[in-house]
Short mmCIF file of C-alpha atoms and ligand atoms in Angstrom, two decimals:
data_model
loop_
_atom_site.label_atom_id
_atom_site.label_comp_id
_atom_site.label_asym_id
_atom_site.label_seq_id
_atom_site.Cartn_x
_atom_site.Cartn_y
_atom_site.Cartn_z
CA UNK A 232 -14.58 -5.03 36.95
CA UNK A 233 -16.31 -7.75 34.94
CA UNK A 234 -17.84 -7.08 31.51
CA UNK A 235 -20.59 -9.24 29.99
CA UNK A 236 -20.75 -9.25 26.22
CA UNK A 237 -22.93 -10.71 23.48
CA UNK A 238 -22.78 -11.10 19.71
CA UNK A 239 -23.54 -8.39 17.14
CA UNK A 240 -24.15 -8.50 13.39
CA UNK A 241 -24.79 -6.05 10.60
CA UNK A 242 -22.98 -3.10 12.18
CA UNK A 243 -21.19 -0.44 10.16
CA UNK A 244 -18.82 2.22 11.50
CA UNK A 245 -16.69 5.08 10.13
CA UNK A 246 -14.30 6.47 12.68
CA UNK A 247 -11.05 8.24 13.51
CA UNK A 248 -8.83 7.11 16.36
CA UNK A 249 -6.56 8.88 18.81
CA UNK A 250 -2.83 8.89 18.28
CA UNK A 251 -0.69 5.82 17.92
CA UNK A 252 0.80 4.68 21.25
CA UNK A 253 4.36 4.19 19.97
CA UNK A 254 4.41 7.57 18.22
CA UNK A 255 2.84 9.27 21.25
CA UNK A 256 5.59 8.00 23.60
CA UNK A 257 8.26 9.09 21.14
CA UNK A 258 6.78 12.52 20.50
CA UNK A 259 6.68 13.26 24.25
CA UNK A 260 10.25 12.03 24.76
CA UNK A 261 11.69 13.89 21.77
CA UNK A 262 9.74 17.05 22.70
CA UNK A 263 11.19 16.80 26.23
CA UNK A 264 14.72 16.59 24.79
CA UNK A 265 14.07 19.60 22.49
CA UNK A 266 14.85 23.25 23.15
CA UNK A 267 11.69 25.37 23.25
CA UNK A 268 8.02 24.52 23.02
CA UNK A 269 6.43 21.66 21.08
CA UNK A 270 2.75 21.32 20.25
CA UNK A 271 1.40 17.78 19.86
CA UNK A 272 -2.07 17.13 18.46
CA UNK A 273 -3.96 13.87 18.87
CA UNK A 274 -1.75 12.36 21.59
CA UNK A 275 -2.94 8.94 22.81
CA UNK A 276 -5.07 9.22 25.93
CA UNK A 277 -3.96 5.76 27.05
CA UNK A 278 -2.52 5.08 30.48
CA UNK A 279 0.84 3.94 29.05
CA UNK A 280 1.45 7.31 27.41
CA UNK A 281 0.30 9.05 30.62
CA UNK A 282 3.04 7.07 32.44
CA UNK A 283 5.66 8.43 30.03
CA UNK A 284 4.33 11.99 30.51
CA UNK A 285 4.45 11.73 34.28
CA UNK A 286 8.02 10.33 34.32
CA UNK A 287 9.20 13.10 31.97
CA UNK A 288 7.54 15.75 34.18
CA UNK A 289 9.43 14.40 37.19
CA UNK A 290 12.62 15.17 35.27
CA UNK A 291 11.78 18.77 34.43
CA UNK A 292 9.84 18.58 31.18
CA UNK A 293 6.77 20.84 31.37
CA UNK A 294 3.93 18.89 29.80
CA UNK A 295 0.52 20.47 29.71
CA UNK A 296 -2.20 17.95 28.88
CA UNK A 297 -5.76 19.27 28.96
CA UNK A 298 -8.96 17.64 27.69
CA UNK A 299 -9.47 19.39 24.35
CA UNK A 300 -6.39 21.45 23.50
CA UNK A 301 -3.22 20.10 21.91
CA UNK A 302 -0.55 19.02 24.35
CA UNK A 303 2.19 21.60 24.94
CA UNK A 304 5.66 20.50 25.98
CA UNK A 305 8.53 22.76 27.12
CA UNK A 306 11.55 20.53 26.89
CA UNK A 307 14.69 20.50 29.01
CA UNK A 308 16.86 20.99 25.90
CA UNK A 309 20.58 21.41 26.63
CA UNK A 310 20.05 21.17 30.41
CA UNK A 311 19.20 17.48 30.10
CA UNK A 312 16.80 15.68 32.43
CA UNK A 313 16.88 16.69 36.09
CA UNK A 314 17.58 13.93 38.59
CA UNK A 315 14.16 13.07 40.05
CA UNK A 316 13.68 12.93 43.82
CA UNK A 317 11.49 9.82 43.67
CA UNK A 318 11.04 6.66 41.67
CA UNK A 319 9.88 6.89 38.04
CA UNK A 320 6.71 4.80 37.85
CA UNK A 321 6.30 3.33 34.36
CA UNK A 322 3.02 1.60 35.28
CA UNK A 323 2.22 -1.19 32.79
CA UNK A 324 4.36 0.30 30.03
CA UNK A 325 7.42 -1.57 28.73
CA UNK A 326 7.97 1.18 26.14
CA UNK A 327 8.21 3.83 28.87
CA UNK A 328 10.68 1.81 30.91
CA UNK A 329 12.95 0.70 28.10
CA UNK A 330 13.06 3.96 26.14
CA UNK A 331 13.66 6.01 29.29
CA UNK A 332 16.33 3.57 30.52
CA UNK A 333 18.25 4.39 27.34
CA UNK A 334 17.75 8.13 27.51
CA UNK A 335 18.83 8.18 31.18
CA UNK A 336 21.84 5.91 30.64
CA UNK A 337 23.29 8.68 28.49
CA UNK A 338 22.29 11.53 30.84
CA UNK A 339 23.75 12.63 34.09
CA UNK A 340 22.17 11.57 37.40
CA UNK A 341 20.73 8.58 39.22
CA UNK A 342 17.31 7.30 38.17
CA UNK A 343 15.12 4.45 39.46
CA UNK A 344 12.51 3.00 37.11
CA UNK A 345 9.74 0.69 38.32
CA UNK A 346 6.38 -0.60 37.13
CA UNK A 347 3.30 -2.61 38.01
CA UNK A 348 3.03 -6.34 38.72
CA UNK A 349 3.08 -7.22 35.00
CA UNK A 350 6.06 -4.98 34.13
CA UNK A 351 8.04 -6.33 37.09
CA UNK A 352 7.92 -9.77 35.42
CA UNK A 353 9.17 -8.64 32.00
CA UNK A 354 12.80 -9.09 30.93
CA UNK A 355 15.00 -6.00 31.14
CA UNK A 356 18.38 -7.68 30.62
CA UNK A 357 17.90 -6.90 26.92
CA UNK A 358 18.41 -3.17 27.67
CA UNK A 359 20.64 -3.54 30.75
CA UNK A 360 23.32 -5.43 28.79
CA UNK A 361 23.86 -3.08 25.82
CA UNK A 362 23.53 0.09 27.92
CA UNK A 363 26.06 -1.28 30.43
CA UNK A 364 28.43 -2.18 27.59
CA UNK A 365 28.17 1.42 26.41
CA UNK A 366 29.40 2.54 29.83
CA UNK A 367 26.35 3.30 32.00
CA UNK A 368 25.76 1.58 35.34
CA UNK A 369 22.50 -0.37 35.51
CA UNK A 370 21.38 -2.55 38.40
CA UNK A 371 18.18 -4.55 38.66
CA UNK A 372 16.58 -7.40 40.57
CA UNK A 373 17.30 -11.04 39.69
CA UNK A 374 20.76 -10.64 38.37
CA UNK A 375 20.02 -7.34 36.61
CA UNK A 376 17.04 -8.60 34.64
CA UNK A 377 13.87 -7.43 36.41
CA UNK A 378 12.74 -3.96 37.51
CA UNK A 379 13.01 -1.92 39.68
CA UNK A 380 15.91 -0.80 37.58
CA UNK A 381 18.56 1.67 38.78
CA UNK A 382 20.32 3.68 36.08
CA UNK A 383 23.37 5.83 36.72
CA UNK A 384 24.05 7.76 33.54
CA UNK A 385 27.47 8.31 32.03
CA UNK A 386 29.25 9.61 28.96
CA UNK A 387 28.83 6.60 26.71
CA UNK A 388 31.01 4.89 24.16
CA UNK A 389 29.64 4.06 20.70
CA UNK A 390 27.31 1.10 20.19
CA UNK A 391 28.42 -1.26 17.44
CA UNK A 392 26.59 -4.54 16.87
CA UNK A 393 23.11 -6.01 17.02
CA UNK A 394 20.45 -5.74 19.73
CA UNK A 395 20.00 -9.26 21.12
CA UNK A 396 16.32 -9.44 20.04
CA UNK A 397 14.35 -7.93 17.17
CA UNK A 398 12.74 -5.24 19.32
CA UNK A 399 11.97 -1.60 18.53
CA UNK A 400 12.07 -0.87 22.24
CA UNK A 401 15.64 -2.14 22.59
CA UNK A 402 16.73 -0.44 19.36
CA UNK A 403 15.18 2.86 20.48
CA UNK A 404 16.68 2.56 23.95
CA UNK A 405 20.17 2.32 22.43
CA UNK A 406 19.51 5.19 20.01
CA UNK A 407 18.22 7.46 22.79
CA UNK A 408 21.22 6.58 24.98
CA UNK A 409 23.59 7.53 22.16
CA UNK A 410 21.67 10.75 21.43
CA UNK A 411 21.64 11.81 25.07
CA UNK A 412 25.39 11.40 25.37
CA UNK A 413 26.39 12.41 21.86
CA UNK A 414 27.85 9.03 20.94
CA UNK A 415 27.67 7.03 17.77
CA UNK A 416 25.64 3.96 16.70
CA UNK A 417 26.36 1.37 14.00
CA UNK A 418 23.59 -1.18 14.44
CA UNK A 419 22.22 -4.14 12.53
CA UNK A 420 18.76 -5.28 13.59
CA UNK A 421 17.78 -8.95 13.66
CA UNK A 422 14.44 -8.18 12.00
CA UNK A 423 12.50 -5.20 10.65
CA UNK A 424 10.94 -3.66 13.75
CA UNK A 425 8.90 -0.45 13.85
CA UNK A 426 11.11 2.43 12.71
CA UNK A 427 9.27 5.37 14.28
CA UNK A 428 12.25 6.58 16.32
CA UNK A 429 14.49 6.76 13.25
CA UNK A 430 11.74 8.42 11.20
CA UNK A 431 10.98 11.11 13.79
CA UNK A 432 14.66 11.83 14.40
CA UNK A 433 15.20 12.25 10.68
CA UNK A 434 12.19 14.59 10.58
CA UNK A 435 13.84 16.66 13.33
CA UNK A 436 17.07 16.95 11.33
CA UNK A 437 19.19 14.36 13.18
CA UNK A 438 21.62 12.61 10.79
CA UNK A 439 20.45 9.04 11.18
CA UNK A 440 20.44 6.68 8.21
CA UNK A 441 18.86 3.29 7.57
CA UNK A 442 19.84 0.77 4.94
CA UNK A 443 17.89 -2.47 5.16
CA UNK A 444 18.50 -3.71 8.70
CA UNK A 445 21.45 -1.35 9.26
CA UNK A 446 21.08 1.90 11.18
CA UNK A 447 23.79 4.53 11.66
CA UNK A 448 23.79 7.56 13.89
CA UNK A 449 26.85 9.79 13.73
CA UNK A 450 28.39 11.16 16.92
CA UNK A 451 26.73 14.29 18.31
CA UNK A 452 25.84 16.44 20.01
CA UNK A 453 22.62 16.56 17.99
CA UNK A 454 20.12 19.19 19.04
CA UNK A 455 16.65 20.08 17.80
CA UNK A 456 14.05 22.70 18.51
CA UNK A 457 10.47 22.29 19.64
CA UNK A 458 8.15 21.07 16.88
CA UNK A 459 4.49 20.75 15.97
CA UNK A 460 3.18 17.26 15.24
CA UNK A 461 -0.14 15.51 14.75
CA UNK A 462 0.11 11.90 15.88
CA UNK A 463 -1.42 9.53 13.30
CA UNK A 464 -4.13 7.11 14.51
CA UNK A 465 -3.06 3.81 16.06
CA UNK A 466 -3.08 0.84 13.63
CA UNK A 467 -2.91 -1.57 16.58
CA UNK A 468 -6.19 -0.11 17.88
CA UNK A 469 -7.75 -0.06 14.40
CA UNK A 470 -6.86 -3.77 14.18
CA UNK A 471 -9.58 -4.74 16.70
CA UNK A 472 -12.35 -3.12 14.66
CA UNK A 473 -10.92 -4.43 11.39
CA UNK A 474 -10.79 -7.97 12.82
CA UNK A 475 -14.36 -7.67 14.13
CA UNK A 476 -15.53 -6.45 10.69
CA UNK A 477 -13.88 -9.26 8.69
CA UNK A 478 -15.21 -11.94 11.07
CA UNK A 479 -18.75 -10.54 11.27
CA UNK A 480 -21.85 -10.89 9.06
CA UNK A 481 -22.93 -7.78 7.13
CA UNK A 482 -20.27 -5.72 8.90
CA UNK A 483 -18.04 -2.91 7.63
CA UNK A 484 -15.56 -0.49 9.17
CA UNK A 485 -13.66 2.50 7.81
CA UNK A 486 -10.90 3.96 9.95
CA UNK A 487 -9.43 7.27 8.82
CA UNK A 488 -6.15 8.95 9.68
CA UNK A 489 -4.31 5.75 10.64
CA UNK A 490 -0.54 5.27 10.61
CA UNK A 491 0.16 2.93 7.66
CA UNK A 492 3.90 2.55 8.20
CA UNK A 493 4.74 -0.89 6.70
CA UNK A 494 6.58 -1.85 9.93
CA UNK A 495 3.12 -1.70 11.60
CA UNK A 496 0.72 -3.13 9.02
CA UNK A 497 1.80 -6.77 9.15
CA UNK A 498 -1.51 -7.92 10.63
CA UNK A 499 -3.49 -6.33 7.80
CA UNK A 500 -1.22 -7.98 5.21
CA UNK A 501 -1.76 -11.37 6.87
CA UNK A 502 -5.53 -10.81 6.88
CA UNK A 503 -5.41 -9.94 3.19
CA UNK A 504 -3.65 -13.25 2.50
CA UNK A 505 -6.40 -14.99 4.48
CA UNK A 506 -8.91 -13.62 1.97
CA UNK A 507 -10.11 -10.63 3.97
CA UNK A 508 -11.75 -7.79 2.05
CA UNK A 509 -9.51 -5.04 3.31
CA UNK A 510 -7.97 -1.98 1.71
CA UNK A 511 -5.37 0.53 2.84
CA UNK A 512 -5.11 3.90 1.10
CA UNK A 513 -2.35 6.36 1.96
CA UNK A 514 -3.66 9.93 1.92
CA UNK A 515 -0.78 11.93 3.43
CA UNK A 516 2.63 11.77 5.06
CA UNK A 517 3.54 13.11 8.52
CA UNK A 518 7.22 13.27 9.52
CA UNK A 519 7.86 10.50 7.03
CA UNK A 520 4.99 8.28 8.29
CA UNK A 521 2.42 7.26 5.66
CA UNK A 522 -1.08 7.98 7.00
CA UNK A 523 -4.39 6.95 5.48
CA UNK A 524 -7.67 5.03 5.54
CA UNK A 525 -8.32 1.36 6.21
CA UNK A 526 -11.58 -0.22 5.11
CA UNK A 527 -12.58 -3.79 5.95
CA UNK A 528 -15.76 -5.79 5.67
CA UNK A 529 -17.33 -9.16 6.30
CA UNK A 530 -15.19 -11.80 4.53
CA UNK A 531 -14.73 -15.52 3.93
CA UNK A 532 -11.39 -16.38 5.48
CA UNK A 533 -8.88 -19.16 4.91
CA UNK A 534 -6.07 -20.29 7.24
CA UNK A 535 -2.48 -19.23 6.66
CA UNK A 536 1.06 -19.87 7.80
CA UNK A 537 2.87 -16.93 9.43
CA UNK A 538 6.65 -17.05 8.99
CA UNK A 539 9.12 -15.73 11.58
CA UNK A 540 10.08 -12.68 9.47
CA UNK A 541 6.43 -11.58 9.47
CA UNK A 542 6.29 -11.44 13.26
CA UNK A 543 7.80 -7.99 14.11
CA UNK A 544 5.41 -5.92 11.92
CA UNK A 545 2.43 -7.70 13.49
CA UNK A 546 3.90 -8.23 16.97
CA UNK A 547 1.02 -6.73 18.97
CA UNK A 548 -1.73 -8.39 16.96
CA UNK A 549 -1.17 -12.12 17.54
CA UNK A 550 -3.84 -12.70 20.20
CA UNK A 551 -6.22 -11.04 17.74
CA UNK A 552 -4.97 -13.17 14.85
CA UNK A 553 -5.73 -16.29 16.92
CA UNK A 554 -9.31 -15.03 17.32
CA UNK A 555 -9.71 -14.30 13.59
CA UNK A 556 -8.23 -17.71 12.70
CA UNK A 557 -11.11 -19.46 14.51
CA UNK A 558 -13.37 -18.14 11.71
CA UNK A 559 -11.04 -19.25 8.89
CA UNK A 560 -11.34 -22.44 6.86
CA UNK A 561 -8.23 -24.57 7.51
CA UNK A 562 -5.26 -24.21 9.83
CA UNK A 563 -3.44 -21.05 10.83
CA UNK A 564 0.10 -21.62 12.06
CA UNK A 565 2.27 -18.98 13.75
CA UNK A 566 6.01 -19.64 14.15
CA UNK A 567 9.00 -17.66 15.40
CA UNK A 568 6.88 -15.60 17.79
CA UNK A 569 8.47 -16.54 21.15
CA UNK A 570 8.60 -12.79 22.00
CA UNK A 571 4.86 -13.09 22.67
CA UNK A 572 5.72 -14.92 25.88
CA UNK A 573 7.27 -11.78 27.42
CA UNK A 574 4.62 -9.19 26.57
CA UNK A 575 2.12 -7.82 29.13
CA UNK A 576 1.16 -11.48 29.63
CA UNK A 577 2.47 -14.72 28.13
CA UNK A 578 0.34 -14.11 25.06
CA UNK A 579 0.80 -17.62 23.66
CA UNK A 580 -0.25 -19.40 26.85
CA UNK A 581 -3.04 -16.95 27.70
CA UNK A 582 -4.70 -16.80 24.30
CA UNK A 583 -4.61 -20.60 23.99
CA UNK A 584 -6.10 -21.01 27.48
CA UNK A 585 -8.83 -18.41 27.06
CA UNK A 586 -9.90 -19.23 23.48
CA UNK A 587 -10.06 -22.93 24.36
CA UNK A 588 -12.72 -22.03 26.94
CA UNK A 589 -14.85 -20.72 24.04
CA UNK A 590 -14.47 -24.00 22.15
CA UNK A 591 -11.65 -22.98 19.80
CA UNK A 592 -9.32 -25.73 18.65
CA UNK A 593 -5.95 -24.14 19.30
CA UNK A 594 -2.63 -25.63 20.39
CA UNK A 595 0.46 -24.05 21.85
CA UNK A 596 4.06 -24.31 20.57
CA UNK A 597 7.14 -22.83 22.25
CA UNK A 598 7.26 -20.11 19.59
CA UNK A 599 3.65 -19.74 18.49
CA UNK A 600 0.34 -21.53 18.08
CA UNK A 601 -1.87 -23.38 15.61
CA UNK A 602 -5.58 -22.73 15.21
CA UNK A 603 -7.60 -25.48 13.53
CA UNK A 604 -10.44 -23.60 11.90
CA UNK A 605 -13.19 -22.99 11.52
CA UNK A 606 -14.47 -23.50 15.04
CA UNK A 607 -17.69 -21.83 16.08
CA UNK A 608 -17.17 -20.06 19.41
CA UNK A 609 -19.49 -20.16 22.39
CA UNK A 610 -19.68 -17.63 25.20
CA UNK A 611 -17.51 -18.40 28.25
CA UNK A 612 -16.13 -16.83 31.41
CA UNK A 613 -12.63 -15.56 30.66
CA UNK A 614 -9.72 -13.90 32.42
CA UNK A 615 -7.86 -10.83 31.06
CA UNK A 616 -4.42 -11.57 32.64
CA UNK A 617 -3.58 -7.84 33.18
CA UNK A 618 -3.27 -7.54 29.39
CA UNK A 619 -5.02 -4.83 27.36
CA UNK A 620 -4.59 -6.53 24.01
CA UNK A 621 -5.80 -9.88 25.32
CA UNK A 622 -8.90 -8.22 26.81
CA UNK A 623 -9.78 -6.47 23.52
CA UNK A 624 -9.07 -9.61 21.45
CA UNK A 625 -11.39 -11.69 23.64
CA UNK A 626 -14.02 -8.97 23.33
CA UNK A 627 -13.78 -9.31 19.52
CA UNK A 628 -14.21 -13.09 19.88
CA UNK A 629 -17.37 -12.45 21.95
CA UNK A 630 -18.95 -10.64 18.98
CA UNK A 631 -19.18 -13.85 16.93
CA UNK A 632 -19.74 -16.27 19.82
CA UNK A 633 -23.05 -17.95 20.59
CA UNK A 634 -24.39 -16.75 23.94
CA UNK A 635 -22.89 -14.49 26.59
CA UNK A 636 -19.20 -14.01 27.32
CA UNK A 637 -17.97 -12.62 30.63
CA UNK A 638 -14.53 -10.98 30.81
CA UNK A 639 -13.31 -11.11 34.40
CA UNK A 640 -10.84 -8.62 35.87
CA UNK A 641 -11.33 -6.42 32.81
CA UNK A 642 -10.59 -2.70 32.46
CA UNK A 643 -7.17 -3.00 30.80
CA UNK A 644 -8.21 -1.54 27.42
CA UNK A 645 -7.53 1.95 28.82
CA UNK A 646 -3.80 1.15 28.75
CA UNK A 647 -3.65 1.68 24.99
CA UNK A 648 -7.19 2.30 23.68
CA UNK A 649 -9.46 4.05 26.21
CA UNK A 650 -12.10 4.64 23.51
CA UNK A 651 -12.35 0.90 22.72
CA UNK A 652 -15.59 0.27 24.60
CA UNK A 653 -17.31 3.28 23.08
CA UNK A 654 -16.55 1.96 19.57
CA UNK A 655 -17.36 -1.66 20.48
CA UNK A 656 -20.32 -2.70 18.31
CA UNK A 657 -21.89 -5.28 20.66
CA UNK A 658 -23.98 -5.16 23.85
CA UNK A 659 -21.95 -4.76 27.05
CA UNK A 660 -22.82 -4.73 30.73
CA UNK A 661 -20.41 -3.92 33.56
CA UNK A 662 -20.44 -5.29 37.08
CA UNK A 663 -18.10 -5.12 40.03
CA UNK A 664 -15.64 -8.02 40.32
C1 S3P B 759 6.81 -0.92 20.89
C2 S3P B 759 7.47 -2.00 20.41
C3 S3P B 759 6.97 -3.39 20.52
C4 S3P B 759 5.50 -3.44 20.87
C5 S3P B 759 5.11 -2.46 21.92
C6 S3P B 759 5.49 -1.04 21.53
C7 S3P B 759 7.43 0.41 20.74
O1 S3P B 759 7.73 -4.06 21.51
O2 S3P B 759 5.16 -4.75 21.27
O3 S3P B 759 3.70 -2.51 22.14
O4 S3P B 759 6.71 1.42 20.86
O5 S3P B 759 8.63 0.46 20.48
P1 S3P B 759 9.12 -4.79 21.12
O6 S3P B 759 9.85 -3.78 20.35
O7 S3P B 759 9.81 -5.11 22.39
O8 S3P B 759 8.72 -5.99 20.34
#
């Protein structure tokens, strides 16, 4: 599908979003490991979370997802996951593949995890190595680095050390492996990555502690019962509307019920430093997660320098930051973000290539990019590179560009934010590719 877009000004929106993608994956996984029934409200309707649900179903978790009602999950509890007959298809979702690889490494049975063209290019050695050191058998293509990934679970030894990258997926994979096999973890992260797994486990009564970058999980078995949970809105989805509002003229957005966990709000903090009129107000707490309202409006922006330690809490928002930086006075420099090269696309290369087509002055570095702002954007024909966040970021750029923009091979937004196009404030026209 191709989507043609044009600019929009003066729009105002107040909205509530579906559940955060990271928290949705985790709530399905932890509900599947629980004894008894869980009820989950506001689960993400994105394709990535649907991939997690379908893999968990193949292993005996009963997950009932219907249009309007909350999702009901009857977990496998003490029985553990059943060995599936077929391959577990993780689709486009790195979170599904890496978190499940951990859970299955500590369970009993043989499991094969695979994904789409984009996932088959993403590095899996980062989970294969620690899980193998803990005692599971993992085999994968290209010297055990690319999926399909075969996992033969085992009773695992403790994990002591640091994951090789600052990644919440790798951290969570190790924690789930330890939980599934009742072993211990003494971990020190390389950076502050999203801490949803730790927070939810604590909420379920599992003795897991965090102290700065250190995380400890005592040896199990740890068991929990089914639970009721309302997934807070996704800050990474809210980010697109917030970015569009701060770049626009006469624009304003209010997003309610959003997860405001500080390990996720890095992008909003960076925008604030760039002069954006943005506010975050915590209104409640859910299983330890602060939840609240974000308001943002049309702003005069200045360039900024993003340091490596600021990367993990904003990790999914860098293509979007590049777009916003084109409207800022002065240079915006991002460093220490080489992880962007192994996301759903090479997000450094792709955002530089695509924004350049719109007239942006942007250069690539091995670990980031520099945007020389402000550069007025003009409509162009652009490629989405199988990447939901790139597609939505380019769509935000189209809102301030002169003329028409055409996104080719679009349709990826449904991976994480299926409602994106219904909230999109500008004109849009679809055609077959
Ligand atoms: C995620 C962690 C991040 C993020 C991804 C979701 C998670 O990946 O990019 O969209 O739910 O744990 P890394 O932890 O590998 O950086």
